[in-house]
PDB file of C-alpha atoms and ligand atoms in Angstrom:
ATOM      1  CA  MET A   1     101.629  91.767  61.050  1.00 57.00           C
ATOM      2  CA  PRO A   2      98.331  92.727  62.676  1.00 72.00           C
ATOM      3  CA  TRP A   3      97.485  91.798  66.284  1.00 80.00           C
ATOM      4  CA  ILE A   4      94.365  91.511  68.381  1.00 88.00           C
ATOM      5  CA  GLN A   5      94.258  93.572  71.588  1.00 87.00           C
ATOM      6  CA  ILE A   6      91.666  92.898  74.243  1.00 90.00           C
ATOM      7  CA  ARG A   7      91.229  95.701  76.792  1.00 87.00           C
ATOM      8  CA  ILE A   8      89.569  94.608  79.990  1.00 88.00           C
ATOM      9  CA  ASN A   9      88.124  96.697  82.817  1.00 84.00           C
ATOM     10  CA  ALA A  10      89.734  95.817  86.131  1.00 82.00           C
ATOM     11  CA  THR A  11      90.630  97.315  89.459  1.00 77.00           C
ATOM     12  CA  GLU A  12      94.090  97.660  90.935  1.00 72.00           C
ATOM     13  CA  LYS A  13      93.276  94.588  93.079  1.00 76.00           C
ATOM     14  CA  THR A  14      91.979  92.345  90.261  1.00 82.00           C
ATOM     15  CA  ALA A  15      94.432  93.366  87.560  1.00 81.00           C
ATOM     16  CA  ASP A  16      96.935  90.564  88.302  1.00 79.00           C
ATOM     17  CA  LYS A  17      94.231  87.936  88.318  1.00 85.00           C
ATOM     18  CA  VAL A  18      92.929  89.165  84.935  1.00 89.00           C
ATOM     19  CA  SER A  19      96.528  89.339  83.606  1.00 85.00           C
ATOM     20  CA  ASN A  20      97.192  85.716  84.632  1.00 85.00           C
ATOM     21  CA  MET A  21      93.942  84.633  83.042  1.00 89.00           C
ATOM     22  CA  LEU A  22      94.885  86.314  79.753  1.00 91.00           C
ATOM     23  CA  LEU A  23      98.400  84.727  79.826  1.00 85.00           C
ATOM     24  CA  GLY A  24      96.722  81.354  80.520  1.00 85.00           C
ATOM     25  CA  ARG A  25      94.541  81.882  77.437  1.00 88.00           C
ATOM     26  CA  GLY A  26      97.535  82.507  75.191  1.00 86.00           C
ATOM     27  CA  ALA A  27      98.207  86.251  75.467  1.00 86.00           C
ATOM     28  CA  LEU A  28     101.659  87.097  74.031  1.00 79.00           C
ATOM     29  CA  SER A  29     101.982  89.952  76.437  1.00 77.00           C
ATOM     30  CA  VAL A  30      99.921  91.772  79.029  1.00 80.00           C
ATOM     31  CA  THR A  31     100.197  95.407  80.168  1.00 77.00           C
ATOM     32  CA  TYR A  32      98.239  97.622  82.496  1.00 72.00           C
ATOM     33  CA  MET A  33      97.086 101.099  81.674  1.00 71.00           C
ATOM     34  CA  ASP A  34      95.652 103.764  83.894  1.00 60.00           C
ATOM     35  CA  ALA A  35      92.720 106.180  83.661  1.00 48.00           C
ATOM     36  CA  GLU A  36      93.931 108.310  80.739  1.00 53.00           C
ATOM     37  CA  ASP A  37      94.320 105.246  78.525  1.00 52.00           C
ATOM     38  CA  LYS A  38      90.807 103.916  78.892  1.00 54.00           C
ATOM     39  CA  PRO A  39      89.293 103.264  75.485  1.00 51.00           C
ATOM     40  CA  VAL A  40      86.739 105.807  74.381  1.00 48.00           C
ATOM     41  CA  PHE A  41      83.933 104.140  72.621  1.00 47.00           C
ATOM     42  CA  GLU A  42      80.168 104.324  72.441  1.00 47.00           C
ATOM     43  CA  PRO A  43      78.229 101.847  74.578  1.00 48.00           C
ATOM     44  CA  LEU A  44      75.553  99.829  72.760  1.00 49.00           C
ATOM     45  CA  PRO A  45      71.981 101.060  73.318  1.00 53.00           C
ATOM     46  CA  GLY A  46      70.885 100.220  76.836  1.00 55.00           C
ATOM     47  CA  GLU A  47      74.417  99.404  77.948  1.00 50.00           C
ATOM     48  CA  THR A  48      76.343 101.362  80.668  1.00 52.00           C
ATOM     49  CA  LEU A  49      80.058 101.002  80.565  1.00 51.00           C
ATOM     50  CA  LEU A  50      81.742 101.684  83.884  1.00 55.00           C
ATOM     51  CA  TRP A  51      85.539 101.668  83.763  1.00 60.00           C
ATOM     52  CA  ASP A  52      87.306 101.179  87.047  1.00 65.00           C
ATOM     53  CA  ASP A  53      90.826 102.389  87.817  1.00 69.00           C
ATOM     54  CA  THR A  54      92.839  99.978  85.655  1.00 75.00           C
ATOM     55  CA  VAL A  55      92.685  98.601  82.125  1.00 81.00           C
ATOM     56  CA  VAL A  56      94.395  95.301  81.514  1.00 86.00           C
ATOM     57  CA  VAL A  57      95.490  94.915  77.938  1.00 86.00           C
ATOM     58  CA  GLY A  58      96.191  91.489  76.457  1.00 88.00           C
ATOM     59  CA  LEU A  59      97.938  91.149  73.088  1.00 86.00           C
ATOM     60  CA  PHE A  60      97.108  88.098  70.916  1.00 88.00           C
ATOM     61  CA  ASP A  61      98.125  87.132  67.438  1.00 85.00           C
ATOM     62  CA  ALA A  62      95.651  87.958  64.685  1.00 85.00           C
ATOM     63  CA  GLU A  63      94.422  84.304  64.330  1.00 87.00           C
ATOM     64  CA  THR A  64      92.990  84.335  67.867  1.00 91.00           C
ATOM     65  CA  ASP A  65      89.257  84.100  68.259  1.00 93.00           C
ATOM     66  CA  PRO A  66      88.495  86.500  71.135  1.00 94.00           C
ATOM     67  CA  ALA A  67      84.984  85.057  71.818  1.00 94.00           C
ATOM     68  CA  PRO A  68      86.071  82.042  73.988  1.00 95.00           C
ATOM     69  CA  ILE A  69      88.532  84.244  75.926  1.00 95.00           C
ATOM     70  CA  ILE A  70      85.765  86.707  76.758  1.00 93.00           C
ATOM     71  CA  GLU A  71      83.398  83.833  77.731  1.00 94.00           C
ATOM     72  CA  PHE A  72      86.126  82.426  80.058  1.00 94.00           C
ATOM     73  CA  LEU A  73      86.612  85.807  81.725  1.00 93.00           C
ATOM     74  CA  LYS A  74      82.840  86.240  82.106  1.00 91.00           C
ATOM     75  CA  LYS A  75      82.625  82.889  83.766  1.00 91.00           C
ATOM     76  CA  PHE A  76      85.662  83.022  86.064  1.00 89.00           C
ATOM     77  CA  TYR A  77      86.194  86.805  86.566  1.00 89.00           C
ATOM     78  CA  ARG A  78      83.052  88.931  86.146  1.00 87.00           C
ATOM     79  CA  LYS A  79      79.654  88.240  84.636  1.00 87.00           C
ATOM     80  CA  ASP A  80      79.337  91.960  83.860  1.00 82.00           C
ATOM     81  CA  LEU A  81      82.738  92.127  82.108  1.00 84.00           C
ATOM     82  CA  VAL A  82      83.471  95.311  80.163  1.00 82.00           C
ATOM     83  CA  CYS A  83      85.989  94.869  77.430  1.00 86.00           C
ATOM     84  CA  LYS A  84      86.980  96.079  74.001  1.00 86.00           C
ATOM     85  CA  VAL A  85      88.514  94.070  71.207  1.00 90.00           C
ATOM     86  CA  GLU A  86      90.645  95.896  68.669  1.00 86.00           C
ATOM     87  CA  GLN A  87      92.734  95.009  65.645  1.00 83.00           C
ATOM     88  CA  LEU A  88      96.146  96.575  65.990  1.00 72.00           C
ATOM     89  CA  GLU A  89      98.980  97.170  63.574  1.00 66.00           C
ATOM     90  CA  ASP A  90     102.455  96.390  64.829  1.00 59.00           C
ATOM     91  CA  LYS A  91     103.482  99.982  65.039  1.00 55.00           C
ATOM     92  CA  ASP A  92     100.553 101.020  67.197  1.00 54.00           C
ATOM     93  CA  TRP A  93     101.142  98.192  69.600  1.00 51.00           C
ATOM     94  CA  VAL A  94     104.823  98.950  70.004  1.00 54.00           C
ATOM     95  CA  ARG A  95     104.059 102.599  70.697  1.00 57.00           C
ATOM     96  CA  GLU A  96     101.384 101.823  73.264  1.00 59.00           C
ATOM     97  CA  TRP A  97     103.580  99.255  74.962  1.00 61.00           C
ATOM     98  CA  MET A  98     106.518 101.597  75.139  1.00 65.00           C
ATOM     99  CA  ASP A  99     104.374 104.282  76.812  1.00 69.00           C
ATOM    100  CA  SER A 100     103.241 101.856  79.476  1.00 69.00           C
ATOM    101  CA  PHE A 101     106.640 100.443  80.434  1.00 78.00           C
ATOM    102  CA  HIS A 102     108.231 102.388  83.332  1.00 84.00           C
ATOM    103  CA  PRO A 103     111.355 101.858  85.483  1.00 91.00           C
ATOM    104  CA  MET A 104     110.805  99.336  88.241  1.00 90.00           C
ATOM    105  CA  ARG A 105     112.801  98.464  91.350  1.00 93.00           C
ATOM    106  CA  PHE A 106     113.495  94.873  92.455  1.00 93.00           C
ATOM    107  CA  GLY A 107     114.950  94.016  95.842  1.00 93.00           C
ATOM    108  CA  LYS A 108     117.278  96.559  97.400  1.00 93.00           C
ATOM    109  CA  ARG A 109     119.650  97.586  94.633  1.00 94.00           C
ATOM    110  CA  LEU A 110     118.246  96.654  91.236  1.00 95.00           C
ATOM    111  CA  TRP A 111     116.269  98.781  88.729  1.00 95.00           C
ATOM    112  CA  ILE A 112     115.018  97.662  85.352  1.00 93.00           C
ATOM    113  CA  CYS A 113     114.652 100.741  83.248  1.00 93.00           C
ATOM    114  CA  PRO A 114     113.266 100.987  79.662  1.00 90.00           C
ATOM    115  CA  SER A 115     116.159 102.063  77.489  1.00 89.00           C
ATOM    116  CA  TRP A 116     114.154 105.113  76.227  1.00 86.00           C
ATOM    117  CA  ARG A 117     113.581 106.509  79.731  1.00 88.00           C
ATOM    118  CA  ASP A 118     115.797 108.267  82.285  1.00 90.00           C
ATOM    119  CA  VAL A 119     116.986 106.265  85.267  1.00 92.00           C
ATOM    120  CA  PRO A 120     115.258 107.292  88.532  1.00 90.00           C
ATOM    121  CA  ASP A 121     118.344 106.592  90.677  1.00 92.00           C
ATOM    122  CA  PRO A 122     121.747 106.867  88.888  1.00 93.00           C
ATOM    123  CA  THR A 123     123.524 105.396  91.984  1.00 94.00           C
ATOM    124  CA  ALA A 124     121.489 102.161  91.871  1.00 95.00           C
ATOM    125  CA  VAL A 125     122.264  99.028  89.806  1.00 97.00           C
ATOM    126  CA  ASN A 126     120.459  99.996  86.570  1.00 97.00           C
ATOM    127  CA  VAL A 127     119.706  97.605  83.741  1.00 96.00           C
ATOM    128  CA  MET A 128     118.628  99.480  80.622  1.00 95.00           C
ATOM    129  CA  LEU A 129     116.278  97.200  78.710  1.00 92.00           C
ATOM    130  CA  ASP A 130     114.473  97.036  75.386  1.00 86.00           C
ATOM    131  CA  PRO A 131     112.890  93.565  75.220  1.00 75.00           C
ATOM    132  CA  GLY A 132     111.983  93.903  71.525  1.00 72.00           C
ATOM    133  CA  LEU A 133     109.835  90.875  70.679  1.00 62.00           C
ATOM    134  CA  ALA A 134     111.258  88.693  73.494  1.00 61.00           C
ATOM    135  CA  PHE A 135     109.648  87.961  76.859  1.00 71.00           C
ATOM    136  CA  GLY A 136     110.945  89.673  79.974  1.00 72.00           C
ATOM    137  CA  THR A 137     110.255  93.212  81.131  1.00 80.00           C
ATOM    138  CA  GLY A 138     109.929  92.527  84.875  1.00 77.00           C
ATOM    139  CA  THR A 139     106.192  93.212  84.903  1.00 79.00           C
ATOM    140  CA  HIS A 140     105.421  89.504  85.116  1.00 84.00           C
ATOM    141  CA  PRO A 141     105.555  87.938  88.595  1.00 86.00           C
ATOM    142  CA  THR A 142     107.720  85.067  87.430  1.00 90.00           C
ATOM    143  CA  THR A 143     110.442  87.469  86.261  1.00 91.00           C
ATOM    144  CA  ALA A 144     110.047  89.674  89.325  1.00 92.00           C
ATOM    145  CA  LEU A 145     110.600  86.686  91.607  1.00 95.00           C
ATOM    146  CA  CYS A 146     113.880  85.882  89.858  1.00 97.00           C
ATOM    147  CA  LEU A 147     115.073  89.506  89.845  1.00 96.00           C
ATOM    148  CA  GLU A 148     114.491  89.784  93.581  1.00 96.00           C
ATOM    149  CA  TRP A 149     116.260  86.582  94.188  1.00 98.00           C
ATOM    150  CA  LEU A 150     119.273  87.669  92.097  1.00 98.00           C
ATOM    151  CA  ASP A 151     119.348  91.011  93.965  1.00 97.00           C
ATOM    152  CA  GLY A 152     119.740  89.040  97.247  1.00 97.00           C
ATOM    153  CA  GLN A 153     122.677  86.922  96.017  1.00 97.00           C
ATOM    154  CA  ASP A 154     126.394  87.618  96.242  1.00 97.00           C
ATOM    155  CA  LEU A 155     127.259  87.265  92.548  1.00 98.00           C
ATOM    156  CA  ASN A 156     130.732  88.676  92.639  1.00 97.00           C
ATOM    157  CA  ASP A 157     133.096  86.519  90.567  1.00 95.00           C
ATOM    158  CA  LYS A 158     130.286  83.959  89.962  1.00 98.00           C
ATOM    159  CA  THR A 159     129.340  82.357  86.659  1.00 98.00           C
ATOM    160  CA  VAL A 160     125.637  82.356  85.952  1.00 98.00           C
ATOM    161  CA  ILE A 161     123.433  80.504  83.399  1.00 98.00           C
ATOM    162  CA  ASP A 162     120.152  82.127  82.426  1.00 98.00           C
ATOM    163  CA  PHE A 163     118.184  79.203  80.955  1.00 98.00           C
ATOM    164  CA  GLY A 164     115.299  80.615  78.821  1.00 95.00           C
ATOM    165  CA  CYS A 165     116.869  84.075  78.686  1.00 95.00           C
ATOM    166  CA  GLY A 166     114.122  85.835  76.662  1.00 90.00           C
ATOM    167  CA  SER A 167     114.990  89.564  76.598  1.00 90.00           C
ATOM    168  CA  GLY A 168     118.106  88.800  78.660  1.00 95.00           C
ATOM    169  CA  ILE A 169     116.680  90.582  81.666  1.00 95.00           C
ATOM    170  CA  LEU A 170     117.939  88.077  84.251  1.00 97.00           C
ATOM    171  CA  ALA A 171     121.328  87.687  82.557  1.00 98.00           C
ATOM    172  CA  LEU A 172     121.864  91.447  82.539  1.00 98.00           C
ATOM    173  CA  ALA A 173     120.683  91.797  86.102  1.00 98.00           C
ATOM    174  CA  ALA A 174     123.221  89.159  87.100  1.00 98.00           C
ATOM    175  CA  LEU A 175     126.033  90.880  85.181  1.00 98.00           C
ATOM    176  CA  LYS A 176     125.191  94.328  86.619  1.00 98.00           C
ATOM    177  CA  LEU A 177     125.030  92.848  90.129  1.00 98.00           C
ATOM    178  CA  GLY A 178     128.643  91.618  89.719  1.00 97.00           C
ATOM    179  CA  ALA A 179     128.585  88.229  88.006  1.00 98.00           C
ATOM    180  CA  LYS A 180     131.869  87.505  86.201  1.00 98.00           C
ATOM    181  CA  GLU A 181     130.230  85.839  83.218  1.00 98.00           C
ATOM    182  CA  VAL A 182     126.730  84.857  82.138  1.00 98.00           C
ATOM    183  CA  ILE A 183     125.566  82.321  79.587  1.00 98.00           C
ATOM    184  CA  GLY A 184     122.092  82.834  78.156  1.00 98.00           C
ATOM    185  CA  ILE A 185     120.321  79.892  76.500  1.00 98.00           C
ATOM    186  CA  ASP A 186     116.995  80.070  74.611  1.00 94.00           C
ATOM    187  CA  ILE A 187     115.155  78.160  71.932  1.00 90.00           C
ATOM    188  CA  ASP A 188     114.104  81.383  70.236  1.00 87.00           C
ATOM    189  CA  PRO A 189     116.707  83.166  68.044  1.00 90.00           C
ATOM    190  CA  GLN A 190     114.887  86.451  68.533  1.00 86.00           C
ATOM    191  CA  ALA A 191     115.520  86.092  72.284  1.00 90.00           C
ATOM    192  CA  LEU A 192     119.213  85.492  71.764  1.00 94.00           C
ATOM    193  CA  GLN A 193     119.342  88.645  69.565  1.00 93.00           C
ATOM    194  CA  ALA A 194     117.434  90.716  72.126  1.00 90.00           C
ATOM    195  CA  SER A 195     119.708  89.500  74.920  1.00 95.00           C
ATOM    196  CA  HIS A 196     122.819  90.341  72.880  1.00 96.00           C
ATOM    197  CA  ASP A 197     121.469  93.830  71.959  1.00 94.00           C
ATOM    198  CA  ASN A 198     120.546  94.523  75.617  1.00 94.00           C
ATOM    199  CA  ALA A 199     124.001  93.460  76.732  1.00 97.00           C
ATOM    200  CA  GLU A 200     125.559  95.903  74.313  1.00 97.00           C
ATOM    201  CA  ARG A 201     123.194  98.594  75.535  1.00 95.00           C
ATOM    202  CA  ASN A 202     124.496  97.989  79.072  1.00 97.00           C
ATOM    203  CA  GLY A 203     128.183  97.728  78.101  1.00 97.00           C
ATOM    204  CA  VAL A 204     128.454  94.133  79.281  1.00 98.00           C
ATOM    205  CA  ALA A 205     128.360  92.240  75.905  1.00 98.00           C
ATOM    206  CA  ASP A 206     131.923  90.954  76.484  1.00 98.00           C
ATOM    207  CA  ARG A 207     130.667  88.989  79.502  1.00 98.00           C
ATOM    208  CA  LEU A 208     127.515  87.472  77.989  1.00 98.00           C
ATOM    209  CA  SER A 209     127.440  84.486  75.591  1.00 98.00           C
ATOM    210  CA  VAL A 210     124.192  83.248  74.171  1.00 98.00           C
ATOM    211  CA  TYR A 211     123.358  79.893  72.644  1.00 98.00           C
ATOM    212  CA  LEU A 212     120.513  77.803  71.263  1.00 96.00           C
ATOM    213  CA  PRO A 213     120.237  74.730  73.487  1.00 96.00           C
ATOM    214  CA  GLN A 214     121.729  72.475  70.782  1.00 95.00           C
ATOM    215  CA  ASP A 215     124.764  74.729  70.503  1.00 96.00           C
ATOM    216  CA  GLN A 216     125.624  75.201  74.183  1.00 95.00           C
ATOM    217  CA  PRO A 217     129.192  74.111  75.077  1.00 95.00           C
ATOM    218  CA  GLU A 218     129.586  70.548  76.235  1.00 94.00           C
ATOM    219  CA  GLY A 219     130.128  70.118  80.005  1.00 94.00           C
ATOM    220  CA  LEU A 220     128.728  73.631  80.682  1.00 97.00           C
ATOM    221  CA  LYS A 221     128.473  74.364  84.414  1.00 97.00           C
ATOM    222  CA  ALA A 222     127.912  77.456  86.522  1.00 98.00           C
ATOM    223  CA  ASP A 223     127.862  78.593  90.127  1.00 98.00           C
ATOM    224  CA  ILE A 224     124.237  79.844  89.668  1.00 98.00           C
ATOM    225  CA  VAL A 225     121.485  78.793  87.324  1.00 98.00           C
ATOM    226  CA  VAL A 226     118.202  80.676  86.876  1.00 98.00           C
ATOM    227  CA  ALA A 227     115.448  79.191  84.696  1.00 98.00           C
ATOM    228  CA  ASN A 228     112.200  80.978  84.170  1.00 94.00           C
ATOM    229  CA  ILE A 229     110.446  78.727  81.729  1.00 93.00           C
ATOM    230  CA  LEU A 230     107.318  76.674  82.600  1.00 85.00           C
ATOM    231  CA  ALA A 231     106.745  73.754  84.964  1.00 89.00           C
ATOM    232  CA  GLY A 232     106.408  71.256  82.017  1.00 88.00           C
ATOM    233  CA  PRO A 233     109.841  71.888  80.503  1.00 90.00           C
ATOM    234  CA  LEU A 234     111.404  72.378  83.905  1.00 94.00           C
ATOM    235  CA  LYS A 235     110.292  68.858  84.836  1.00 94.00           C
ATOM    236  CA  GLU A 236     111.224  67.358  81.490  1.00 93.00           C
ATOM    237  CA  LEU A 237     114.677  69.058  81.439  1.00 96.00           C
ATOM    238  CA  SER A 238     115.351  68.545  85.143  1.00 97.00           C
ATOM    239  CA  PRO A 239     118.369  66.181  84.676  1.00 97.00           C
ATOM    240  CA  LEU A 240     119.923  68.670  82.186  1.00 97.00           C
ATOM    241  CA  ILE A 241     119.204  71.812  84.221  1.00 98.00           C
ATOM    242  CA  SER A 242     120.501  70.163  87.397  1.00 98.00           C
ATOM    243  CA  SER A 243     123.681  69.094  85.651  1.00 98.00           C
ATOM    244  CA  LEU A 244     124.386  72.774  84.777  1.00 98.00           C
ATOM    245  CA  VAL A 245     124.861  73.656  88.488  1.00 98.00           C
ATOM    246  CA  LYS A 246     128.262  73.017  90.100  1.00 98.00           C
ATOM    247  CA  PRO A 247     128.276  71.119  93.396  1.00 98.00           C
ATOM    248  CA  GLY A 248     127.434  73.672  96.125  1.00 98.00           C
ATOM    249  CA  GLY A 249     126.031  75.999  93.494  1.00 98.00           C
ATOM    250  CA  LYS A 250     122.530  77.547  93.530  1.00 98.00           C
ATOM    251  CA  LEU A 251     119.427  77.101  91.395  1.00 98.00           C
ATOM    252  CA  ALA A 252     116.322  79.297  91.064  1.00 98.00           C
ATOM    253  CA  LEU A 253     113.329  78.101  89.049  1.00 98.00           C
ATOM    254  CA  SER A 254     110.329  80.147  88.058  1.00 95.00           C
ATOM    255  CA  GLY A 255     107.327  80.098  85.688  1.00 90.00           C
ATOM    256  CA  ILE A 256     105.692  77.604  88.031  1.00 90.00           C
ATOM    257  CA  LEU A 257     102.052  77.849  89.146  1.00 88.00           C
ATOM    258  CA  GLU A 258     101.588  77.541  92.907  1.00 89.00           C
ATOM    259  CA  SER A 259      99.630  74.325  92.325  1.00 87.00           C
ATOM    260  CA  GLN A 260     102.628  72.798  90.518  1.00 90.00           C
ATOM    261  CA  ALA A 261     105.260  73.839  93.069  1.00 94.00           C
ATOM    262  CA  GLU A 262     105.171  70.791  95.378  1.00 95.00           C
ATOM    263  CA  GLY A 263     105.471  68.217  92.532  1.00 96.00           C
ATOM    264  CA  LEU A 264     108.386  70.028  90.946  1.00 96.00           C
ATOM    265  CA  ASN A 265     110.083  70.602  94.310  1.00 97.00           C
ATOM    266  CA  GLN A 266     110.119  66.832  94.775  1.00 97.00           C
ATOM    267  CA  VAL A 267     111.710  66.304  91.344  1.00 97.00           C
ATOM    268  CA  TYR A 268     114.571  68.694  92.037  1.00 98.00           C
ATOM    269  CA  ALA A 269     115.027  67.436  95.626  1.00 98.00           C
ATOM    270  CA  GLN A 270     116.922  64.456  94.030  1.00 97.00           C
ATOM    271  CA  TRP A 271     119.862  66.802  93.382  1.00 98.00           C
ATOM    272  CA  PHE A 272     119.298  69.904  95.561  1.00 98.00           C
ATOM    273  CA  ASN A 273     118.624  70.818  99.177  1.00 98.00           C
ATOM    274  CA  MET A 274     115.474  72.746  98.356  1.00 98.00           C
ATOM    275  CA  ASP A 275     114.389  75.971 100.089  1.00 97.00           C
ATOM    276  CA  ASN A 276     110.759  76.795 100.813  1.00 96.00           C
ATOM    277  CA  PRO A 277     108.996  78.033  97.703  1.00 96.00           C
ATOM    278  CA  GLU A 278     108.560  81.850  97.387  1.00 96.00           C
ATOM    279  CA  LEU A 279     105.028  82.706  96.297  1.00 93.00           C
ATOM    280  CA  ARG A 280     103.714  85.697  94.345  1.00 88.00           C
ATOM    281  CA  GLU A 281     100.053  85.833  93.254  1.00 83.00           C
ATOM    282  CA  ASP A 282      99.456  82.402  91.645  1.00 81.00           C
ATOM    283  CA  TRP A 283     103.174  81.837  90.893  1.00 88.00           C
ATOM    284  CA  ALA A 284     105.978  80.123  92.759  1.00 93.00           C
ATOM    285  CA  ARG A 285     109.768  80.371  92.673  1.00 97.00           C
ATOM    286  CA  LEU A 286     111.673  77.264  93.786  1.00 98.00           C
ATOM    287  CA  GLY A 287     115.350  76.953  94.550  1.00 97.00           C
ATOM    288  CA  GLY A 288     118.047  75.209  96.396  1.00 98.00           C
ATOM    289  CA  VAL A 289     121.721  74.349  96.764  1.00 98.00           C
ATOM    290  CA  LYS A 290     123.277  71.531  94.761  1.00 98.00           C
ATOM    291  CA  GLN A 291     124.278  68.517  96.890  1.00 96.00           C
TER     292      GLN A 291
HETATM  293  C1  SAM B 301     108.895  83.145  80.490  1.00 54.64           C
HETATM  294  S1  SAM B 301     110.180  83.554  79.344  1.00 54.64           S
HETATM  295  C2  SAM B 301     111.431  84.117  80.490  1.00 54.64           C
HETATM  296  C3  SAM B 301     112.278  85.211  79.973  1.00 54.64           C
HETATM  297  C4  SAM B 301     113.185  85.886  80.929  1.00 54.64           C
HETATM  298  N1  SAM B 301     114.241  84.954  81.404  1.00 54.64           N
HETATM  299  C5  SAM B 301     112.386  86.355  82.184  1.00 54.64           C
HETATM  300  O1  SAM B 301     112.636  85.856  83.288  1.00 54.64           O
HETATM  301  O2  SAM B 301     111.534  87.215  81.983  1.00 54.64           O
HETATM  302  C6  SAM B 301     110.706  81.942  78.946  1.00 54.64           C
HETATM  303  C7  SAM B 301     111.788  81.911  77.851  1.00 54.64           C
HETATM  304  O3  SAM B 301     112.264  80.579  77.793  1.00 54.64           O
HETATM  305  C8  SAM B 301     112.389  80.136  76.440  1.00 54.64           C
HETATM  306  N2  SAM B 301     112.225  78.692  76.453  1.00 54.64           N
HETATM  307  C9  SAM B 301     111.087  77.972  76.503  1.00 54.64           C
HETATM  308  N3  SAM B 301     111.362  76.687  76.500  1.00 54.64           N
HETATM  309  C10 SAM B 301     112.701  76.552  76.451  1.00 54.64           C
HETATM  310  C11 SAM B 301     113.601  75.442  76.405  1.00 54.64           C
HETATM  311  N4  SAM B 301     113.145  74.173  76.416  1.00 54.64           N
HETATM  312  N5  SAM B 301     114.966  75.663  76.396  1.00 54.64           N
HETATM  313  C12 SAM B 301     115.417  76.974  76.349  1.00 54.64           C
HETATM  314  N6  SAM B 301     114.634  78.026  76.374  1.00 54.64           N
HETATM  315  C13 SAM B 301     113.287  77.829  76.431  1.00 54.64           C
HETATM  316  C14 SAM B 301     111.338  80.907  75.691  1.00 54.64           C
HETATM  317  O4  SAM B 301     111.664  81.101  74.326  1.00 54.64           O
HETATM  318  C15 SAM B 301     111.317  82.234  76.457  1.00 54.64           C
HETATM  319  O5  SAM B 301     112.184  83.218  75.886  1.00 54.64           O
END
């Protein structure tokens, strides 16, 4: 299947803003590339193309019309936007993406390491990850906020539910950080497959079970629930998500824009003693302890 890739000139400081704008306009994934990966192409007559230090690359499905996305970026990011739109075959995209995904550390102990690279610190808690076509590499702030939170918890002997597990990144982090058992739930069968494959890769498949929402065991409850989906489903599913947490258990919610945090905090305050939101760029992580 072909894809459309939009490469956008940015600086280290503006890259996150551009990335969030692309995700907000429907990008399936966003990566950053550095100087060597800048596209080489001829400027139009009379045009000067100045590439800064970062290239933000958004991947869209082939049906996407790039014109309104570029108009949006010109209006809200830079009038003198420099970008390049390319058609991309699956294979090229996967190759480029693999080259740009590097090991990353979260919190004090945890590293997420692409499964095809060497671990930088063999003594750390290392999660070897190949997200395949599922969401969750750690590069997105919403995932990073959850990984840092998990790193700060005592997970020994705890059961954890990863609601919206995607690649399984949070589930695996929890298992590697000491959780006894993790249940991953996702509406996307490809996500369940990716989570399972990643659990095998990390030798923890016997402690991870994955389910479509309609198949999850009745009466399911855990000591800790993490849910990195979006504010809309988090609000709609709030009675269900709350019921998954045991009394005295902990909840972490992500995928929430800063502007949506207060409203969602109030919804969950019916069942939880909520902590102050943790903010990263335009995103917020909410959480609390079940009453
Ligand atoms: C933003 S990704 C998060 C993936 C991963 N947990 C992470 O933190 O990077 C959200 C995931 O939630 C799943 N999802 C969306 N709505 C859902 C729902 N109502 N129930 C279960 N999973 C859902 C999506 O398929 C996707 O894999």
